[in-house]
Amino acid sequence: MEPYDLIITNGVCVTATDIAAFDVAVKGEKIVLLAPSGSLSNATAKRIIDAEGGYVMPGGIDCHVHLQEPSMFGKGSSADSYETGTRSAIAGGNTTIVAFAPQQKNLDSVLEALETTHQLAKDNCYCDYGFHLLVSNPCAKALSEFKQLALHEGVTSLKMILSVLLAARQNHILTMIHAENGDVLNWLTDQLEAANLVAPKYHSNSRPPVLESEATNRAIALSSLIANTPILLVHVSDPEAALRIRRAQTAGQPIFAETCPQYLFLTRDDLDAPGFEGAKCVCSPPPRNREDQLAIWRGLKNGTFTVLSSDHCPFRFDDAETGKKTCITQEHPVGKFRYIPNGLPGIETRLPLAFSAKKLALTKFVEVTSTNAAKLYGLYPQKGSMIPGVSDADLVVFYPDGRLGPTTVTNGMLHHDCDYTPYEGRSVDNWPRYTILRGSVVWDRDGGGIVGRKGDGKFVKRGRSSLAGIWDTVEEDGAFDLEAL
């Protein structure tokens, strides 16, 4: 028998449904065998990894990532390229990301926007990748291209405004919605500026929780209007919004939700740091309070939240040209919160923070960080699983419990191209020891760190979402009927 390409022995395998001690054999980029623990220790393989009792899981899938996007929020531009962002991803145990392909408002084609983004990512990625379309100009030509996106381009999700919801439904494309009331937050921002309340901490005041819960309720209602079209509410931070989502789910509506580490580990107090330091934690929606964090953890545990994504959107802090400090002027030495580029780095710390918190069962951890993302975004079972002969050998291996010991997160240990992490000084007790992409070790924390190469990552065409009968209501209800309203 020809040797295996890779064997992982003496590991405890964890999927979204099971925990068991198995050895894992890999050949031709696929998992080909799960065998009783230790039984493959003497098998022939090009490489054997002894997990020493550590957990072996499907590689992380981070499906909310912003990389190398055009200027946004005024002068701000993303700090990470596809090279540096995916390099950081594998060091944090991720094997697949889905980033955004933004359509500029002056562009009438989503296919052209997609091609532009393909050129940025091609041959530059350390992990596998896909794209969501960020639709900014839903003109007739752009909407007519949705069918090709889904059938031929492998892009089956988009971030949207309401006018594209029907076209997305007709083409079985999942729609992602940022739920905040923009009119009210602009009014509140104007009121705060008139009172000269412009420091970073007032970003939270301009976006109180009711703006999120109201907009969430409105999005759910509009999904119902368009014949129960499936939607995903992204980066949910507010417990009342989560409660409204839970009620819709219980009523049988195809409503899905995402939350992020910033709503589990940061609070609005972090925006009230001395001077301009609070700008490091400015994101939208803003972090809430300690009690809200507990409610968001409950939502992850009980299934209200389908996925835990990073919403990695990095801007350099000490950068007055394209980073956070673009908003600082002589008149406003701590800037004006309206103009602070919104977003945080977090692709590399997502898994270590959530794993070390020990608030989720191991199977739930895999479910919300990998398997559900694969199902929701049309990657399963190629990704997010450990099915022999079917699943790519995308794996993350953690240290055995207690082996690593308390480790302080510092920006210097991370691999993004940002000059800070909002989680500086936090302690974790585990970290991905190995990240394996289609059978090749690309991250070896004790044996060189980044050992993969840019270009290892490939574009993955995605199919229709397979999560929880997401399209059943569409199939059952048929075409959107104006006369039925």
Short mmCIF file of C-alpha atoms in Angstrom, two decimals:
data_model
loop_
_atom_site.label_atom_id
_atom_site.label_comp_id
_atom_site.label_asym_id
_atom_site.label_seq_id
_atom_site.Cartn_x
_atom_site.Cartn_y
_atom_site.Cartn_z
CA MET A 1 0.00 0.00 0.00
CA GLU A 2 1.25 3.46 -0.86
CA PRO A 3 2.07 5.59 2.20
CA TYR A 4 -0.37 8.11 3.52
CA ASP A 5 0.51 11.75 3.05
CA LEU A 6 -0.15 12.55 6.70
CA ILE A 7 -1.23 10.76 9.85
CA ILE A 8 -2.35 12.46 13.05
CA THR A 9 -2.21 9.97 15.88
CA ASN A 10 -3.26 10.02 19.55
CA GLY A 11 -5.70 12.86 19.07
CA VAL A 12 -9.22 13.43 20.37
CA CYS A 13 -11.37 14.21 17.33
CA VAL A 14 -14.17 16.71 17.79
CA THR A 15 -16.90 17.43 15.26
CA ALA A 16 -20.16 19.33 15.60
CA THR A 17 -21.83 16.15 16.85
CA ASP A 18 -19.22 13.80 18.35
CA ILE A 19 -16.07 13.53 20.45
CA ALA A 20 -13.94 10.40 20.13
CA ALA A 21 -10.30 9.30 20.20
CA PHE A 22 -9.26 8.57 16.62
CA ASP A 23 -6.18 8.61 14.43
CA VAL A 24 -6.67 10.52 11.18
CA ALA A 25 -5.12 9.47 7.87
CA VAL A 26 -4.82 11.83 4.91
CA LYS A 27 -4.10 11.13 1.27
CA GLY A 28 -4.62 13.23 -1.84
CA GLU A 29 -5.84 16.28 0.15
CA LYS A 30 -8.72 14.28 1.67
CA ILE A 31 -9.34 12.60 4.99
CA VAL A 32 -9.37 8.92 4.01
CA LEU A 33 -9.53 7.09 7.33
CA LEU A 34 -10.50 7.50 10.97
CA ALA A 35 -9.08 4.65 13.03
CA PRO A 36 -8.95 3.78 16.75
CA SER A 37 -6.52 5.97 18.65
CA GLY A 38 -2.91 4.84 18.34
CA SER A 39 -3.66 2.20 15.71
CA LEU A 40 -1.88 4.16 12.97
CA SER A 41 1.20 5.04 15.01
CA ASN A 42 3.31 2.59 13.03
CA ALA A 43 1.66 3.08 9.65
CA THR A 44 3.70 4.36 6.72
CA ALA A 45 3.25 8.05 6.07
CA LYS A 46 5.23 10.95 4.70
CA ARG A 47 4.61 12.73 8.02
CA ILE A 48 3.19 11.64 11.36
CA ILE A 49 1.97 14.15 13.95
CA ASP A 50 1.52 12.95 17.51
CA ALA A 51 -1.34 15.05 18.90
CA GLU A 52 -0.47 13.79 22.42
CA GLY A 53 -4.09 13.85 23.47
CA GLY A 54 -4.84 17.26 21.97
CA TYR A 55 -8.11 18.04 20.23
CA VAL A 56 -8.29 17.59 16.45
CA MET A 57 -11.09 19.55 14.80
CA PRO A 58 -12.24 20.72 11.37
CA GLY A 59 -10.32 23.85 10.46
CA GLY A 60 -11.89 27.16 11.35
CA ILE A 61 -14.10 28.78 8.70
CA ASP A 62 -14.35 32.54 9.09
CA CYS A 63 -17.05 33.85 6.79
CA HIS A 64 -17.02 37.55 7.67
CA VAL A 65 -13.69 39.00 6.62
CA HIS A 66 -12.76 42.34 5.04
CA LEU A 67 -9.45 42.39 3.14
CA GLN A 68 -7.89 44.85 0.73
CA GLU A 69 -11.12 46.73 0.15
CA PRO A 70 -11.32 50.21 -1.42
CA SER A 71 -11.23 53.24 0.85
CA MET A 72 -14.17 53.38 3.22
CA PHE A 73 -15.25 55.55 6.14
CA GLY A 74 -13.69 58.59 4.52
CA LYS A 75 -9.93 58.10 4.27
CA GLY A 76 -9.68 54.73 6.00
CA SER A 77 -8.39 51.69 4.11
CA SER A 78 -8.08 48.07 5.20
CA ALA A 79 -4.70 47.30 6.74
CA ASP A 80 -4.60 43.69 5.56
CA SER A 81 -4.07 42.40 2.04
CA TYR A 82 -5.16 38.92 1.02
CA GLU A 83 -1.61 37.80 1.74
CA THR A 84 -1.35 39.18 5.27
CA GLY A 85 -4.95 38.51 6.23
CA THR A 86 -4.87 34.85 5.26
CA ARG A 87 -1.42 34.46 6.81
CA SER A 88 -2.96 35.62 10.07
CA ALA A 89 -5.93 33.32 9.50
CA ILE A 90 -3.90 30.11 9.40
CA ALA A 91 -1.92 31.12 12.49
CA GLY A 92 -5.27 31.25 14.26
CA GLY A 93 -6.42 27.82 13.10
CA ASN A 94 -8.52 28.87 10.10
CA THR A 95 -8.40 26.98 6.82
CA THR A 96 -11.09 28.84 4.86
CA ILE A 97 -12.32 32.42 4.80
CA VAL A 98 -15.09 34.14 2.89
CA ALA A 99 -14.26 37.79 2.23
CA PHE A 100 -16.21 40.56 0.51
CA ALA A 101 -16.08 41.55 -3.15
CA PRO A 102 -17.34 45.14 -3.02
CA GLN A 103 -19.23 46.68 -5.91
CA GLN A 104 -18.52 50.40 -6.07
CA LYS A 105 -21.57 52.65 -6.42
CA ASN A 106 -20.45 53.87 -9.83
CA LEU A 107 -20.16 50.30 -11.16
CA ASP A 108 -23.18 48.70 -12.83
CA SER A 109 -21.84 45.11 -12.74
CA VAL A 110 -21.36 42.73 -9.82
CA LEU A 111 -19.42 40.35 -12.07
CA GLU A 112 -16.85 43.06 -12.74
CA ALA A 113 -16.52 43.68 -9.00
CA LEU A 114 -16.04 39.96 -8.47
CA GLU A 115 -13.31 39.75 -11.09
CA THR A 116 -11.48 42.70 -9.56
CA THR A 117 -11.45 40.95 -6.20
CA HIS A 118 -10.35 37.66 -7.76
CA GLN A 119 -7.27 39.41 -9.09
CA LEU A 120 -6.38 40.68 -5.63
CA ALA A 121 -6.65 37.24 -4.05
CA LYS A 122 -5.27 34.98 -6.78
CA ASP A 123 -1.93 33.37 -5.84
CA ASN A 124 -1.73 35.47 -2.68
CA CYS A 125 -3.66 33.44 -0.10
CA TYR A 126 -2.37 31.09 2.59
CA CYS A 127 -5.77 29.45 3.09
CA ASP A 128 -8.74 28.61 0.90
CA TYR A 129 -11.18 31.41 0.22
CA GLY A 130 -14.50 32.42 -1.25
CA PHE A 131 -16.40 35.68 -1.72
CA HIS A 132 -19.61 37.38 -0.73
CA LEU A 133 -20.82 40.15 -3.05
CA LEU A 134 -21.24 43.53 -1.38
CA VAL A 135 -23.93 45.11 -3.56
CA SER A 136 -23.88 48.92 -3.66
CA ASN A 137 -25.58 49.62 -6.99
CA PRO A 138 -28.51 47.23 -7.51
CA CYS A 139 -29.29 48.41 -11.02
CA ALA A 140 -31.04 46.21 -13.57
CA LYS A 141 -27.77 44.93 -15.05
CA ALA A 142 -26.36 44.00 -11.64
CA LEU A 143 -29.54 42.16 -10.64
CA SER A 144 -29.58 40.27 -13.94
CA GLU A 145 -26.13 38.87 -13.11
CA PHE A 146 -27.25 37.13 -9.90
CA LYS A 147 -28.10 33.91 -11.73
CA GLN A 148 -24.57 33.66 -13.11
CA LEU A 149 -23.13 34.37 -9.66
CA ALA A 150 -24.91 31.38 -8.18
CA LEU A 151 -24.75 28.92 -11.09
CA HIS A 152 -21.30 29.57 -12.53
CA GLU A 153 -19.20 31.72 -10.21
CA GLY A 154 -19.74 29.82 -6.96
CA VAL A 155 -20.86 32.95 -5.09
CA THR A 156 -24.05 32.21 -3.18
CA SER A 157 -24.23 34.97 -0.58
CA LEU A 158 -24.27 38.74 -0.59
CA LYS A 159 -24.54 41.72 1.68
CA MET A 160 -27.39 43.86 0.59
CA ILE A 161 -29.92 46.60 0.70
CA LEU A 162 -33.60 45.70 0.49
CA SER A 163 -34.02 46.11 -3.27
CA VAL A 164 -31.91 43.03 -3.97
CA LEU A 165 -33.74 40.73 -1.54
CA LEU A 166 -36.23 39.45 -4.11
CA ALA A 167 -33.55 38.81 -6.76
CA ALA A 168 -31.44 36.97 -4.20
CA ARG A 169 -34.43 34.81 -3.24
CA GLN A 170 -35.13 33.91 -6.85
CA ASN A 171 -31.55 32.69 -7.28
CA HIS A 172 -31.18 30.96 -3.87
CA ILE A 173 -28.53 33.43 -2.75
CA LEU A 174 -28.30 33.99 1.01
CA THR A 175 -28.69 37.65 1.97
CA MET A 176 -26.65 39.14 4.82
CA ILE A 177 -28.04 42.19 6.60
CA HIS A 178 -26.34 44.75 8.83
CA ALA A 179 -29.22 45.81 11.08
CA GLU A 180 -28.92 49.32 12.48
CA ASN A 181 -31.26 52.27 11.92
CA GLY A 182 -29.07 54.57 9.82
CA ASP A 183 -31.41 57.57 9.86
CA VAL A 184 -31.60 57.63 13.64
CA LEU A 185 -27.88 57.06 14.20
CA ASN A 186 -27.11 59.96 11.83
CA TRP A 187 -29.54 62.16 13.81
CA LEU A 188 -27.99 61.12 17.11
CA THR A 189 -24.51 61.78 15.72
CA ASP A 190 -25.57 65.29 14.72
CA GLN A 191 -26.96 65.90 18.22
CA LEU A 192 -23.77 64.66 19.89
CA GLU A 193 -21.60 66.81 17.64
CA ALA A 194 -23.74 69.88 18.39
CA ALA A 195 -23.04 69.25 22.08
CA ASN A 196 -19.30 68.79 21.32
CA LEU A 197 -19.43 65.16 22.45
CA VAL A 198 -17.13 63.75 19.81
CA ALA A 199 -14.51 61.59 21.60
CA PRO A 200 -14.30 57.90 20.65
CA LYS A 201 -16.49 56.80 23.58
CA TYR A 202 -19.48 58.63 22.11
CA HIS A 203 -19.54 56.22 19.21
CA SER A 204 -21.52 53.98 21.57
CA ASN A 205 -23.96 56.79 22.38
CA SER A 206 -24.65 57.31 18.69
CA ARG A 207 -25.61 53.65 18.23
CA PRO A 208 -27.64 52.58 21.28
CA PRO A 209 -29.02 49.03 21.36
CA VAL A 210 -32.54 50.08 20.36
CA LEU A 211 -31.24 51.06 16.91
CA GLU A 212 -30.10 47.49 16.40
CA SER A 213 -33.18 45.77 17.82
CA GLU A 214 -35.53 48.02 15.80
CA ALA A 215 -33.66 47.39 12.57
CA THR A 216 -33.49 43.66 13.30
CA ASN A 217 -37.24 43.57 13.77
CA ARG A 218 -37.68 45.48 10.50
CA ALA A 219 -35.38 43.11 8.60
CA ILE A 220 -37.29 40.09 9.88
CA ALA A 221 -40.59 41.70 8.90
CA LEU A 222 -39.32 42.45 5.41
CA SER A 223 -38.04 38.89 5.05
CA SER A 224 -41.58 37.78 5.87
CA LEU A 225 -42.98 40.25 3.34
CA ILE A 226 -40.85 38.77 0.57
CA ALA A 227 -42.39 35.31 1.12
CA ASN A 228 -40.11 34.32 4.03
CA THR A 229 -36.86 34.86 2.20
CA PRO A 230 -33.88 33.50 4.21
CA ILE A 231 -31.66 36.17 5.75
CA LEU A 232 -28.60 36.25 8.00
CA LEU A 233 -28.36 39.07 10.54
CA VAL A 234 -24.64 39.81 10.86
CA HIS A 235 -22.56 40.95 13.86
CA VAL A 236 -25.44 40.95 16.34
CA SER A 237 -24.52 42.60 19.66
CA ASP A 238 -27.83 43.37 21.37
CA PRO A 239 -29.78 40.86 23.51
CA GLU A 240 -33.12 42.36 22.44
CA ALA A 241 -32.18 41.85 18.80
CA ALA A 242 -31.21 38.27 19.65
CA LEU A 243 -34.57 37.76 21.36
CA ARG A 244 -36.43 38.97 18.28
CA ILE A 245 -34.36 36.60 16.15
CA ARG A 246 -35.14 33.71 18.49
CA ARG A 247 -38.87 34.40 18.30
CA ALA A 248 -38.76 34.41 14.50
CA GLN A 249 -36.83 31.15 14.46
CA THR A 250 -39.33 29.55 16.85
CA ALA A 251 -42.14 30.66 14.53
CA GLY A 252 -40.44 28.79 11.69
CA GLN A 253 -39.03 31.75 9.77
CA PRO A 254 -35.70 31.15 7.98
CA ILE A 255 -33.82 33.72 10.07
CA PHE A 256 -30.16 33.10 10.90
CA ALA A 257 -27.73 35.14 12.96
CA GLU A 258 -24.04 35.77 13.47
CA THR A 259 -22.15 37.26 16.37
CA CYS A 260 -18.47 38.09 16.87
CA PRO A 261 -15.76 37.98 19.57
CA GLN A 262 -15.93 41.74 20.14
CA TYR A 263 -19.40 41.23 21.63
CA LEU A 264 -18.11 38.49 23.92
CA PHE A 265 -14.86 40.02 25.15
CA LEU A 266 -15.09 43.83 24.77
CA THR A 267 -17.47 46.34 26.35
CA ARG A 268 -18.31 49.99 25.75
CA ASP A 269 -15.88 50.83 28.58
CA ASP A 270 -13.07 49.89 26.19
CA LEU A 271 -14.04 52.88 24.04
CA ASP A 272 -13.51 55.16 27.05
CA ALA A 273 -9.75 54.58 27.24
CA PRO A 274 -7.50 57.64 27.73
CA GLY A 275 -6.97 59.99 24.82
CA PHE A 276 -7.59 58.40 21.44
CA GLU A 277 -6.96 54.82 22.63
CA GLY A 278 -10.68 54.03 22.62
CA ALA A 279 -10.65 54.27 18.82
CA LYS A 280 -8.99 50.84 18.76
CA CYS A 281 -12.35 49.35 19.76
CA VAL A 282 -14.62 51.39 17.49
CA CYS A 283 -16.72 49.04 15.40
CA SER A 284 -20.37 48.87 14.38
CA PRO A 285 -22.45 47.92 16.21
CA PRO A 286 -20.30 48.94 19.19
CA PRO A 287 -19.50 46.59 22.07
CA ARG A 288 -22.19 46.66 24.76
CA ASN A 289 -21.94 45.87 28.52
CA ARG A 290 -21.06 42.86 30.69
CA GLU A 291 -24.65 41.71 31.06
CA ASP A 292 -25.10 41.83 27.30
CA GLN A 293 -22.01 39.67 26.85
CA LEU A 294 -23.62 36.96 28.96
CA ALA A 295 -26.77 37.10 26.85
CA ILE A 296 -24.77 36.76 23.63
CA TRP A 297 -22.97 33.70 25.06
CA ARG A 298 -26.40 32.23 25.85
CA GLY A 299 -27.44 32.84 22.27
CA LEU A 300 -24.45 30.88 21.03
CA LYS A 301 -25.23 28.02 23.39
CA ASN A 302 -28.93 27.77 22.56
CA GLY A 303 -28.62 28.06 18.79
CA THR A 304 -29.94 31.58 18.28
CA PHE A 305 -26.59 32.36 16.68
CA THR A 306 -25.66 30.11 13.80
CA VAL A 307 -22.06 31.24 13.45
CA LEU A 308 -19.28 33.00 15.35
CA SER A 309 -17.30 35.07 12.83
CA SER A 310 -14.54 37.62 13.35
CA ASP A 311 -15.78 40.51 11.17
CA HIS A 312 -12.06 41.09 10.68
CA CYS A 313 -11.85 44.67 9.41
CA PRO A 314 -8.44 46.04 10.42
CA PHE A 315 -7.24 49.63 10.32
CA ARG A 316 -3.83 50.65 11.62
CA PHE A 317 -4.08 52.73 14.77
CA ASP A 318 -1.01 54.94 14.46
CA ASP A 319 -1.71 55.95 10.87
CA ALA A 320 -3.00 59.38 9.87
CA GLU A 321 -3.12 58.56 6.16
CA THR A 322 -5.28 55.42 5.95
CA GLY A 323 -5.84 54.34 9.57
CA LYS A 324 -7.72 55.26 12.71
CA LYS A 325 -5.97 58.61 13.12
CA THR A 326 -7.27 60.02 9.84
CA CYS A 327 -9.96 61.72 11.94
CA ILE A 328 -7.55 63.65 14.19
CA THR A 329 -7.15 67.38 13.57
CA GLN A 330 -5.63 70.27 15.50
CA GLU A 331 -9.14 71.29 16.51
CA HIS A 332 -10.04 67.75 17.58
CA PRO A 333 -6.92 66.09 19.08
CA VAL A 334 -8.91 63.00 20.06
CA GLY A 335 -10.69 62.94 16.72
CA LYS A 336 -14.39 62.93 15.94
CA PHE A 337 -16.03 59.54 16.36
CA ARG A 338 -18.10 60.05 13.19
CA TYR A 339 -14.95 59.78 11.10
CA ILE A 340 -13.08 57.01 12.92
CA PRO A 341 -12.69 54.04 10.54
CA ASN A 342 -15.01 51.35 11.92
CA GLY A 343 -13.54 47.92 12.39
CA LEU A 344 -11.19 45.68 14.37
CA PRO A 345 -8.59 43.01 13.61
CA GLY A 346 -9.61 39.59 14.90
CA ILE A 347 -9.14 36.79 12.39
CA GLU A 348 -6.24 35.21 14.28
CA THR A 349 -7.64 35.53 17.80
CA ARG A 350 -11.21 34.29 17.11
CA LEU A 351 -10.58 30.62 17.84
CA PRO A 352 -8.07 30.95 20.72
CA LEU A 353 -10.29 33.42 22.60
CA ALA A 354 -13.49 31.43 22.19
CA PHE A 355 -11.80 28.10 22.94
CA SER A 356 -10.05 29.40 26.04
CA ALA A 357 -13.23 30.97 27.42
CA LYS A 358 -14.58 27.44 28.02
CA LYS A 359 -18.16 28.66 27.81
CA LEU A 360 -19.14 26.42 24.89
CA ALA A 361 -19.25 22.65 24.74
CA LEU A 362 -16.54 21.41 22.39
CA THR A 363 -19.09 20.20 19.85
CA LYS A 364 -20.86 23.58 19.96
CA PHE A 365 -17.50 25.31 19.50
CA VAL A 366 -16.89 23.35 16.29
CA GLU A 367 -20.47 23.93 15.19
CA VAL A 368 -20.37 27.73 15.41
CA THR A 369 -16.76 28.25 14.27
CA SER A 370 -16.64 25.78 11.38
CA THR A 371 -19.45 23.35 10.56
CA ASN A 372 -22.40 25.74 10.53
CA ALA A 373 -20.43 28.20 8.43
CA ALA A 374 -19.72 25.44 5.91
CA LYS A 375 -23.40 24.47 5.79
CA LEU A 376 -24.73 28.02 5.75
CA TYR A 377 -22.44 29.14 2.95
CA GLY A 378 -22.54 26.08 0.70
CA LEU A 379 -19.18 24.52 1.59
CA TYR A 380 -20.35 21.40 3.43
CA PRO A 381 -19.27 18.56 3.56
CA GLN A 382 -16.12 19.47 1.63
CA LYS A 383 -15.33 21.85 4.48
CA GLY A 384 -16.32 21.90 8.13
CA SER A 385 -16.40 18.13 8.59
CA MET A 386 -14.21 15.04 8.97
CA ILE A 387 -15.98 12.55 6.71
CA PRO A 388 -13.50 10.04 5.18
CA GLY A 389 -13.39 10.16 1.41
CA VAL A 390 -15.49 13.33 1.30
CA SER A 391 -14.03 16.09 3.45
CA ASP A 392 -10.91 18.07 2.64
CA ALA A 393 -8.15 17.43 5.17
CA ASP A 394 -8.61 20.90 6.67
CA LEU A 395 -7.81 20.49 10.35
CA VAL A 396 -6.71 22.36 13.44
CA VAL A 397 -4.87 20.60 16.25
CA PHE A 398 -4.86 22.21 19.69
CA TYR A 399 -2.38 21.54 22.50
CA PRO A 400 -3.32 18.94 25.10
CA ASP A 401 -5.16 20.49 28.04
CA GLY A 402 -2.73 22.24 30.36
CA ARG A 403 0.28 21.91 28.06
CA LEU A 404 0.53 25.49 26.86
CA GLY A 405 -0.32 27.24 30.11
CA PRO A 406 -1.51 30.85 30.42
CA THR A 407 -0.42 32.84 27.38
CA THR A 408 -0.77 36.60 27.10
CA VAL A 409 -2.05 37.89 23.78
CA THR A 410 0.19 40.60 22.32
CA ASN A 411 0.17 42.20 18.92
CA GLY A 412 3.78 41.17 18.44
CA MET A 413 2.81 37.49 18.37
CA LEU A 414 0.18 37.96 15.65
CA HIS A 415 0.61 37.78 11.89
CA HIS A 416 -1.75 40.42 10.53
CA ASP A 417 -0.52 43.74 9.13
CA CYS A 418 -2.16 45.84 11.82
CA ASP A 419 -0.27 47.67 14.55
CA TYR A 420 -2.55 46.65 17.41
CA THR A 421 -4.99 44.06 18.69
CA PRO A 422 -7.98 45.06 20.82
CA TYR A 423 -7.29 41.94 22.89
CA GLU A 424 -3.81 43.03 24.00
CA GLY A 425 -2.97 41.63 27.44
CA ARG A 426 -5.75 39.05 27.58
CA SER A 427 -4.83 35.57 28.69
CA VAL A 428 -5.60 32.39 26.76
CA ASP A 429 -4.72 28.84 27.78
CA ASN A 430 -4.59 27.23 24.34
CA TRP A 431 -3.73 28.09 20.77
CA PRO A 432 -3.73 26.13 17.51
CA ARG A 433 -0.62 23.99 17.52
CA TYR A 434 -0.98 22.91 13.89
CA THR A 435 -3.16 24.16 11.06
CA ILE A 436 -3.51 21.73 8.17
CA LEU A 437 -4.83 22.82 4.77
CA ARG A 438 -5.89 20.00 2.46
CA GLY A 439 -3.39 17.69 4.12
CA SER A 440 -0.43 20.08 4.23
CA VAL A 441 0.80 21.60 7.48
CA VAL A 442 0.72 25.38 7.00
CA TRP A 443 1.07 26.44 10.66
CA ASP A 444 3.39 24.69 13.12
CA ARG A 445 3.56 26.83 16.24
CA ASP A 446 6.58 25.03 17.69
CA GLY A 447 8.27 24.23 14.39
CA GLY A 448 8.66 27.47 12.51
CA GLY A 449 5.27 29.11 12.83
CA ILE A 450 4.07 29.92 9.31
CA VAL A 451 5.35 27.03 7.18
CA GLY A 452 2.82 27.33 4.38
CA ARG A 453 3.27 29.66 1.44
CA LYS A 454 1.15 32.34 -0.15
CA GLY A 455 -0.58 30.73 -3.08
CA ASP A 456 -1.38 27.56 -1.11
CA GLY A 457 -4.94 28.83 -0.74
CA LYS A 458 -7.38 28.25 -3.57
CA PHE A 459 -10.73 29.78 -4.49
CA VAL A 460 -13.60 27.51 -3.52
CA LYS A 461 -16.80 27.66 -5.53
CA ARG A 462 -19.72 27.43 -3.16
CA GLY A 463 -23.07 25.79 -3.70
CA ARG A 464 -26.49 26.43 -2.23
CA SER A 465 -26.74 26.61 1.56
CA SER A 466 -27.59 23.26 3.12
CA LEU A 467 -28.23 24.39 6.69
CA ALA A 468 -31.46 23.31 8.37
CA GLY A 469 -33.61 23.25 5.24
CA ILE A 470 -32.88 26.92 4.69
CA TRP A 471 -34.53 26.97 1.26
CA ASP A 472 -37.49 24.76 2.18
CA THR A 473 -39.81 27.72 2.68
CA VAL A 474 -38.84 29.12 -0.71
CA GLU A 475 -39.57 25.80 -2.40
CA GLU A 476 -42.84 25.36 -0.51
CA ASP A 477 -44.15 28.91 -0.96
CA GLY A 478 -43.16 29.24 -4.61
CA ALA A 479 -42.70 32.53 -6.39
CA PHE A 480 -43.25 35.84 -4.66
CA ASP A 481 -46.88 36.77 -5.36
CA LEU A 482 -47.84 40.46 -5.29
CA GLU A 483 -51.52 39.60 -5.42
CA ALA A 484 -51.19 37.59 -2.23
CA LEU A 485 -50.05 40.59 -0.17
#
